[in-house]
Short mmCIF file of C-alpha atoms in Angstrom, two decimals:
data_model
loop_
_atom_site.label_atom_id
_atom_site.label_comp_id
_atom_site.label_asym_id
_atom_site.label_seq_id
_atom_site.Cartn_x
_atom_site.Cartn_y
_atom_site.Cartn_z
CA MET A 1486 -17.46 -11.09 14.83
CA LYS A 1487 -16.88 -11.02 18.56
CA LYS A 1488 -13.36 -9.71 18.34
CA ILE A 1489 -12.30 -6.13 17.72
CA ILE A 1490 -10.06 -6.11 14.70
CA GLY A 1491 -6.71 -4.28 15.04
CA VAL A 1492 -7.68 -1.46 12.71
CA LEU A 1493 -4.29 0.21 12.44
CA MET A 1494 -2.59 -3.08 11.65
CA VAL A 1495 -5.22 -3.91 9.03
CA LEU A 1496 -4.89 -0.52 7.39
CA SER A 1497 -1.11 -0.58 7.34
CA LEU A 1498 -1.12 -3.66 5.11
CA VAL A 1499 -4.37 -3.59 3.18
CA LEU A 1500 -3.64 -0.08 1.98
CA LEU A 1501 -0.10 -0.67 0.75
CA VAL A 1502 -1.44 -0.43 -2.78
CA GLY A 1503 -0.96 3.32 -3.01
CA CYS A 1504 -2.76 5.34 -5.62
CA GLY A 1505 -2.22 2.78 -8.37
CA GLY A 1506 -3.23 -0.31 -6.45
CA SER A 1507 -6.11 -1.74 -8.45
CA SER A 1508 -5.58 -4.15 -11.30
CA ASP A 1509 -7.74 -4.75 -14.34
CA ALA A 1510 -8.63 -8.09 -12.76
CA ASN A 1511 -10.40 -6.18 -10.02
CA LYS A 1512 -12.50 -4.47 -12.69
CA LYS A 1513 -11.75 -0.98 -11.44
CA THR A 1514 -13.79 1.26 -13.73
CA THR A 1515 -11.59 3.81 -15.47
CA LYS A 1516 -14.05 5.68 -17.70
CA THR A 1517 -13.41 9.36 -17.06
CA THR A 1518 -16.20 11.77 -16.12
CA THR A 1519 -15.29 15.43 -16.49
CA ALA A 1520 -16.69 18.87 -15.67
CA SER A 1521 -14.99 22.24 -16.05
CA SER A 1522 -15.39 25.88 -15.10
CA ASN A 1523 -13.32 29.04 -15.08
CA PHE A 1524 -11.96 27.86 -11.72
CA ALA A 1525 -11.11 24.20 -12.20
CA LYS A 1526 -11.41 21.06 -14.25
CA VAL A 1527 -12.57 18.01 -12.28
CA GLU A 1528 -12.14 14.48 -13.66
CA VAL A 1529 -13.32 11.27 -12.02
CA LYS A 1530 -10.55 9.02 -13.31
CA SER A 1531 -11.74 5.75 -11.80
CA GLY A 1532 -13.80 4.20 -9.04
CA GLU A 1533 -14.26 1.00 -7.11
CA TYR A 1534 -15.96 -0.36 -4.03
CA ALA A 1535 -13.76 -1.07 -1.01
CA ILE A 1536 -13.94 -2.13 2.61
CA ILE A 1537 -12.00 0.20 4.88
CA PRO A 1538 -11.82 -0.40 8.65
CA ASP A 1539 -13.26 2.49 10.68
CA VAL A 1540 -14.80 3.93 7.50
CA SER A 1541 -17.13 1.33 5.99
CA GLU A 1542 -20.55 1.13 7.64
CA ASP A 1543 -23.20 -1.57 7.82
CA ASP A 1544 -25.80 -1.53 5.04
CA LEU A 1545 -23.76 0.98 3.06
CA SER A 1546 -21.03 0.59 0.47
CA THR A 1547 -17.74 2.44 0.52
CA LEU A 1548 -17.05 3.94 -2.89
CA ALA A 1549 -13.47 5.04 -3.61
CA LEU A 1550 -13.27 7.68 -6.33
CA THR A 1551 -9.94 8.70 -7.78
CA ILE A 1552 -10.26 12.32 -8.86
CA LYS A 1553 -7.98 14.70 -10.76
CA VAL A 1554 -8.32 18.45 -10.21
CA THR A 1555 -6.67 20.99 -12.52
CA ASN A 1556 -6.52 24.71 -11.83
CA THR A 1557 -7.99 26.43 -14.91
CA GLY A 1558 -8.24 29.86 -13.29
CA LYS A 1559 -5.86 32.76 -12.81
CA GLU A 1560 -5.59 32.57 -9.03
CA LYS A 1561 -4.25 29.80 -6.80
CA LEU A 1562 -6.84 27.07 -6.10
CA TYR A 1563 -7.49 25.37 -2.74
CA VAL A 1564 -8.09 21.62 -2.86
CA GLU A 1565 -8.99 19.32 0.06
CA SER A 1566 -11.20 16.28 0.56
CA ASN A 1567 -13.77 18.32 2.47
CA GLY A 1568 -14.36 20.28 -0.70
CA PHE A 1569 -16.04 17.23 -2.27
CA GLU A 1570 -19.57 16.03 -1.51
CA LEU A 1571 -22.05 13.65 -3.08
CA TYR A 1572 -25.65 14.80 -3.38
CA GLU A 1573 -28.55 12.45 -3.86
CA LYS A 1574 -30.28 13.41 -7.07
CA ASP A 1575 -33.63 15.15 -6.65
CA SER A 1576 -33.03 15.77 -2.94
CA ASN A 1577 -30.97 17.89 -0.61
CA GLU A 1578 -29.41 14.89 1.13
CA LYS A 1579 -25.65 14.95 0.91
CA VAL A 1580 -22.84 12.54 1.67
CA LYS A 1581 -19.61 14.02 2.90
CA ALA A 1582 -16.22 12.55 2.04
CA GLU A 1583 -14.87 10.41 4.84
CA ASP A 1584 -12.21 12.10 6.92
CA PHE A 1585 -9.60 9.49 6.15
CA TYR A 1586 -5.90 9.70 5.44
CA ASN A 1587 -3.24 7.05 4.95
CA ASN A 1588 0.39 7.42 3.99
CA ASP A 1589 0.07 4.71 1.36
CA ILE A 1590 -2.87 6.26 -0.48
CA ASP A 1591 -2.86 9.59 -2.30
CA THR A 1592 -5.79 11.19 -0.54
CA PHE A 1593 -6.57 14.90 -0.82
CA GLU A 1594 -4.97 16.78 2.00
CA SER A 1595 -5.10 20.57 2.13
CA ASP A 1596 -3.17 21.77 -0.89
CA THR A 1597 -2.86 24.82 -3.12
CA LEU A 1598 -2.61 24.58 -6.90
CA SER A 1599 -1.03 27.22 -9.05
CA LYS A 1600 -2.46 28.02 -12.49
CA ASP A 1601 -2.50 25.01 -14.86
CA LYS A 1602 -1.22 22.67 -12.16
CA ASN A 1603 -3.12 19.51 -11.19
CA ILE A 1604 -3.39 17.01 -8.37
CA THR A 1605 -4.90 13.51 -8.20
CA GLY A 1606 -6.27 11.85 -5.09
CA THR A 1607 -8.69 9.23 -3.82
CA ILE A 1608 -11.78 10.04 -1.77
CA PHE A 1609 -14.01 7.59 0.10
CA PHE A 1610 -17.79 7.94 0.39
CA ASN A 1611 -20.29 5.69 2.17
CA ILE A 1612 -23.24 5.47 -0.19
CA ASP A 1613 -26.42 3.59 -0.92
CA PRO A 1614 -25.69 1.87 -4.27
CA LYS A 1615 -29.39 1.90 -5.13
CA LYS A 1616 -29.48 5.70 -5.24
CA GLU A 1617 -28.25 8.18 -7.81
CA TYR A 1618 -25.69 10.85 -6.98
CA LYS A 1619 -23.93 13.87 -8.32
CA LEU A 1620 -20.44 14.91 -7.22
CA VAL A 1621 -20.02 18.52 -6.19
CA PHE A 1622 -16.63 20.17 -5.79
CA GLU A 1623 -16.46 23.59 -4.22
CA ALA A 1624 -13.67 25.34 -6.13
CA MET A 1625 -12.28 28.23 -4.10
CA ASP A 1626 -9.42 30.40 -5.27
CA ASP A 1627 -6.91 32.61 -3.51
CA SER A 1628 -9.12 35.69 -3.85
CA GLY A 1629 -11.91 34.08 -1.84
CA GLU A 1630 -14.17 33.55 -4.86
CA SER A 1631 -15.79 30.13 -5.16
CA GLU A 1632 -17.89 28.09 -7.55
CA ASP A 1633 -19.52 24.66 -7.36
CA ILE A 1634 -18.58 22.19 -10.09
CA GLU A 1635 -21.03 19.32 -10.55
CA LEU A 1636 -20.64 15.91 -12.16
CA ASP A 1637 -23.18 13.13 -12.47
CA ILE A 1638 -21.91 9.91 -10.89
CA ASP A 1639 -23.33 6.63 -12.21
CA VAL A 1640 -22.54 4.34 -9.27
CA SER A 1641 -23.91 1.32 -11.13
CA LYS A 1642 -20.88 1.25 -13.42
CA TYR A 1643 -18.70 0.40 -10.41
CA GLU A 1644 -20.83 -2.61 -9.49
CA ASP A 1645 -18.45 -5.11 -11.08
CA SER A 1646 -15.71 -4.13 -8.63
CA LYS A 1647 -17.77 -5.79 -5.87
CA LYS A 1648 -16.92 -9.17 -7.39
CA ALA A 1649 -13.39 -8.82 -6.09
CA LEU A 1650 -14.76 -8.39 -2.56
CA ASP A 1651 -16.62 -11.65 -2.86
CA GLU A 1652 -13.71 -13.45 -4.50
CA SER A 1653 -11.15 -12.57 -1.83
CA LEU A 1654 -13.26 -14.10 0.93
CA LYS A 1655 -13.87 -17.22 -1.17
CA ALA A 1656 -10.14 -17.47 -1.86
CA ALA A 1657 -9.34 -17.24 1.86
CA SER A 1658 -11.89 -19.96 2.65
CA ALA A 1659 -10.53 -22.21 -0.09
CA PHE A 1660 -6.96 -21.71 1.10
CA ILE A 1661 -7.84 -22.68 4.67
CA ASP A 1662 -10.01 -25.63 3.58
CA VAL A 1663 -7.36 -27.18 1.36
CA GLN A 1664 -4.21 -26.37 3.32
CA PHE A 1665 -5.37 -26.73 6.93
CA LEU A 1666 -8.58 -28.77 6.99
CA ALA A 1667 -7.92 -31.50 4.38
CA LYS A 1668 -11.05 -30.48 2.49
CA ASP A 1669 -11.68 -30.14 -1.22
CA ASN A 1670 -12.71 -26.70 -2.42
CA GLU A 1671 -13.13 -25.99 -6.12
CA ASP A 1672 -12.47 -22.28 -5.53
CA TYR A 1673 -8.82 -23.06 -4.81
CA ALA A 1674 -7.96 -23.70 -8.45
CA LYS A 1675 -10.15 -20.80 -9.58
CA LEU A 1676 -9.11 -18.11 -7.13
CA VAL A 1677 -5.95 -19.02 -5.20
CA GLY A 1678 -2.55 -18.33 -6.72
CA ASN A 1679 -0.49 -20.46 -4.31
CA ASP A 1680 0.78 -23.71 -5.80
CA GLU A 1681 -1.20 -26.28 -3.81
CA GLU A 1682 1.46 -28.95 -3.38
CA LYS A 1683 4.36 -26.55 -2.86
CA THR A 1684 2.43 -24.72 -0.14
CA LYS A 1685 1.45 -27.99 1.54
CA THR A 1686 5.13 -28.93 1.70
CA GLU A 1687 6.05 -25.56 3.20
CA LEU A 1688 3.30 -25.86 5.82
CA PHE A 1689 4.38 -29.41 6.61
CA ASP A 1690 7.91 -28.12 7.26
CA LYS A 1691 6.54 -25.58 9.75
CA PHE A 1692 4.50 -28.31 11.47
CA GLN A 1693 7.49 -30.65 11.69
CA LYS A 1694 9.87 -28.02 13.09
CA GLU A 1695 7.33 -26.99 15.73
CA ASN A 1696 6.67 -30.55 16.90
CA GLU A 1697 10.31 -31.63 16.80
CA ASP A 1698 10.95 -29.06 19.52
CA ALA A 1699 7.74 -29.73 21.44
CA LEU A 1700 5.50 -32.81 21.55
CA PHE A 1701 7.98 -35.19 19.91
CA TYR A 1702 11.23 -33.63 21.14
CA ASP A 1703 12.50 -36.90 22.67
CA ILE A 1704 11.05 -39.37 20.17
CA ASP A 1705 13.08 -40.49 17.16
CA LEU A 1706 10.71 -40.03 14.21
CA SER A 1707 11.28 -40.21 10.49
CA ASP A 1708 10.05 -37.66 7.96
CA GLU A 1709 7.42 -40.24 7.00
CA ASP A 1710 6.23 -40.38 10.61
CA TYR A 1711 5.89 -36.60 10.69
CA GLN A 1712 4.03 -36.65 7.39
CA LYS A 1713 1.50 -39.10 8.84
CA CYS A 1714 1.11 -36.86 11.90
CA PHE A 1715 0.63 -33.81 9.69
CA ASP A 1716 -1.98 -35.58 7.58
CA SER A 1717 -3.78 -36.76 10.72
CA PHE A 1718 -3.74 -33.29 12.23
CA THR A 1719 -5.22 -31.57 9.17
CA SER A 1720 -7.80 -34.33 8.72
CA VAL A 1721 -9.00 -34.19 12.33
CA GLN A 1722 -8.89 -30.40 12.35
CA GLY A 1723 -11.13 -30.45 9.30
CA LYS A 1724 -13.65 -32.68 11.08
CA ARG A 1725 -13.66 -30.94 14.45
CA ALA A 1726 -12.77 -27.27 14.02
CA LYS A 1727 -15.39 -24.54 13.81
CA MET A 1728 -14.51 -21.08 12.61
CA ASP A 1729 -15.98 -17.89 11.20
CA LYS A 1730 -14.46 -15.83 8.41
CA GLU A 1731 -15.10 -12.18 7.60
CA LEU A 1732 -13.62 -9.78 5.07
CA VAL A 1733 -12.51 -6.82 7.19
CA GLY A 1734 -10.47 -4.80 4.73
CA GLN A 1735 -9.95 -4.56 1.00
CA TYR A 1736 -8.77 -1.92 -1.40
CA GLY A 1737 -7.40 -2.60 -4.83
CA ASP A 1738 -5.28 -5.73 -4.88
CA LYS A 1739 -4.94 -6.16 -1.10
CA ALA A 1740 -7.42 -7.85 1.23
CA VAL A 1741 -7.56 -8.84 4.89
CA VAL A 1742 -9.80 -11.62 6.20
CA SER A 1743 -10.45 -12.17 9.91
CA ILE A 1744 -10.49 -15.81 11.02
CA GLU A 1745 -12.23 -16.54 14.32
CA ILE A 1746 -11.48 -20.04 15.61
CA ASN A 1747 -14.45 -20.86 17.81
CA GLU A 1748 -13.26 -24.43 18.37
CA GLY A 1749 -10.01 -25.97 17.24
CA LEU A 1750 -7.23 -28.39 18.07
CA SER A 1751 -5.02 -27.01 20.79
CA ASN A 1752 -1.41 -28.06 21.35
CA GLU A 1753 -1.90 -27.56 25.06
CA ALA A 1754 -4.82 -29.99 25.18
CA ILE A 1755 -3.00 -32.43 22.90
CA TYR A 1756 0.11 -32.38 25.11
CA ASP A 1757 -1.99 -33.01 28.24
CA LEU A 1758 -3.80 -35.98 26.72
CA PHE A 1759 -0.56 -37.32 25.26
CA SER A 1760 0.91 -37.31 28.78
CA ASP A 1761 -2.18 -39.07 30.10
CA TYR A 1762 -1.71 -41.85 27.54
CA GLU A 1763 1.95 -42.19 28.58
CA GLU A 1764 1.08 -42.43 32.26
CA LYS A 1765 -1.73 -44.93 31.77
CA TYR A 1766 0.56 -47.09 29.66
CA MET A 1767 3.26 -47.13 32.35
CA GLU A 1768 0.73 -47.84 35.09
CA SER A 1769 -0.82 -50.77 33.21
CA THR A 1770 2.40 -52.32 31.87
CA ASP A 1771 5.25 -51.23 34.17
CA ASP A 1772 7.09 -50.50 30.92
CA TYR A 1773 9.09 -47.33 31.50
CA GLU A 1774 10.76 -47.35 28.10
CA GLY A 1775 8.05 -47.81 25.48
CA TYR A 1776 5.48 -45.36 26.84
CA LYS A 1777 6.39 -42.54 24.43
CA GLU A 1778 6.18 -44.79 21.38
CA TYR A 1779 2.85 -46.10 22.63
CA ALA A 1780 1.40 -42.61 23.01
CA PHE A 1781 2.73 -41.72 19.57
CA SER A 1782 0.96 -44.76 18.10
CA LYS A 1783 -2.29 -43.30 19.47
CA TYR A 1784 -1.65 -39.82 18.04
CA THR A 1785 -4.73 -39.75 15.78
CA GLU A 1786 -6.93 -41.03 18.60
CA ILE A 1787 -5.52 -38.33 20.87
CA LEU A 1788 -6.36 -35.67 18.29
CA GLU A 1789 -9.90 -36.99 18.04
CA LYS A 1790 -10.41 -37.02 21.82
CA SER A 1791 -8.47 -33.95 22.93
CA GLU A 1792 -10.40 -30.98 24.28
CA LEU A 1793 -11.08 -28.29 21.70
CA LYS A 1794 -10.17 -24.72 22.54
CA SER A 1795 -11.55 -21.34 21.51
CA ASP A 1796 -8.93 -18.91 20.28
CA SER A 1797 -8.92 -15.62 22.16
CA HIS A 1798 -6.51 -13.81 19.83
CA GLU A 1799 -7.07 -11.87 16.65
CA ARG A 1800 -6.06 -13.86 13.58
CA LEU A 1801 -5.84 -12.19 10.21
CA LEU A 1802 -5.11 -13.56 6.75
CA TYR A 1803 -3.55 -11.16 4.25
CA LEU A 1804 -4.05 -11.72 0.54
CA GLU A 1805 -2.69 -10.00 -2.54
CA LYS A 1806 -4.06 -10.35 -6.04
CA LYS A 1807 -1.57 -11.08 -8.80
CA ASP A 1808 -2.33 -12.20 -12.34
CA GLY A 1809 -6.00 -12.63 -11.55
CA LYS A 1810 -5.63 -14.84 -8.45
CA TRP A 1811 -5.28 -14.23 -4.73
CA ASN A 1812 -1.91 -15.11 -3.21
CA ILE A 1813 -1.11 -15.74 0.45
CA ASP A 1814 2.46 -15.14 1.60
CA ILE A 1815 2.91 -17.67 4.41
CA GLU A 1816 6.19 -16.09 5.52
CA ILE A 1817 4.93 -12.68 6.61
CA THR A 1818 4.50 -12.34 10.36
CA GLU A 1819 0.75 -11.76 10.30
CA ASN A 1820 0.02 -14.86 8.22
CA GLU A 1821 2.48 -16.94 10.26
CA ASP A 1822 0.46 -16.02 13.34
CA LEU A 1823 -2.66 -17.54 11.77
CA ILE A 1824 -0.74 -20.59 10.53
CA MET A 1825 0.50 -21.34 14.04
CA ALA A 1826 -3.04 -21.06 15.38
CA LEU A 1827 -4.44 -23.41 12.75
CA GLN A 1828 -1.64 -25.84 13.58
CA GLY A 1829 -2.57 -25.87 17.26
CA SER A 1830 -1.10 -22.76 18.90
CA ILE A 1831 -4.34 -21.28 20.18
CA TYR A 1832 -4.84 -19.96 23.69
#
């Protein structure tokens, strides 16, 4: 993607899931792996693959491990994310936990556990899924004594969680195809939770309100007229628009997809051409009353001939998985920003 994604904005929403954010539908693996010593008991409660802005790297996979640590010793125990590392089996190569904190996720910050107390947190590692790893936790108590606790990590058992990463992008594409480009996409029924017809009606209402106050502000149109305009707009947009989509953030049941509109219908260009049609009509007919209705009658032609624009702004689509399908709330500010762009407000 050419644009730089607003990382803080992405994180603030994609990570709203907190420590319990993944659903069974995301196939988050919950089989516990445990190791104990006289210092601590370490349990890997669950794991899943995620995409985290400013953390995930190309050609690597970000593995989120939710880990419970219990103090089994007599002294107080220090726990922090830097105390965890992954080691490649049969080598000295190690992967450090990413230095990442977010208010909406229970990550391990520096903490002290009293005897028999426990803490649970999530740690992110960038790994090569083709390799084998062991998790090492350096347990250090209040006396300064320390001991390494090791657990074998079978990363292959988290492979199914990658399906959710693929599904969210497909759901976003299907939503845009069906709702904004007048295209059929079989993934809509499979992956998208929004009621198709209800959402179309809601998007039509947004289109009508915008154009009542803009292009058609002084033309008396019926709801049926606006419906024809809406249908024409989505149909022509589907034929002419070019865009790229990329999954830029996902953890648990929340995902963020970046939409880059390389070419699309622009209200500015449509307004300019609409005015040209009005002027040419008046010049050729000397009719200074029917020019607006004439231009309106050529609305589809104007859409087909108007200059396409490239959007220079970041556009993000936020999705949330509920009951096995991805839902798009069209009323939140971030999604409304994308809706306006897909309905012509690009600049």
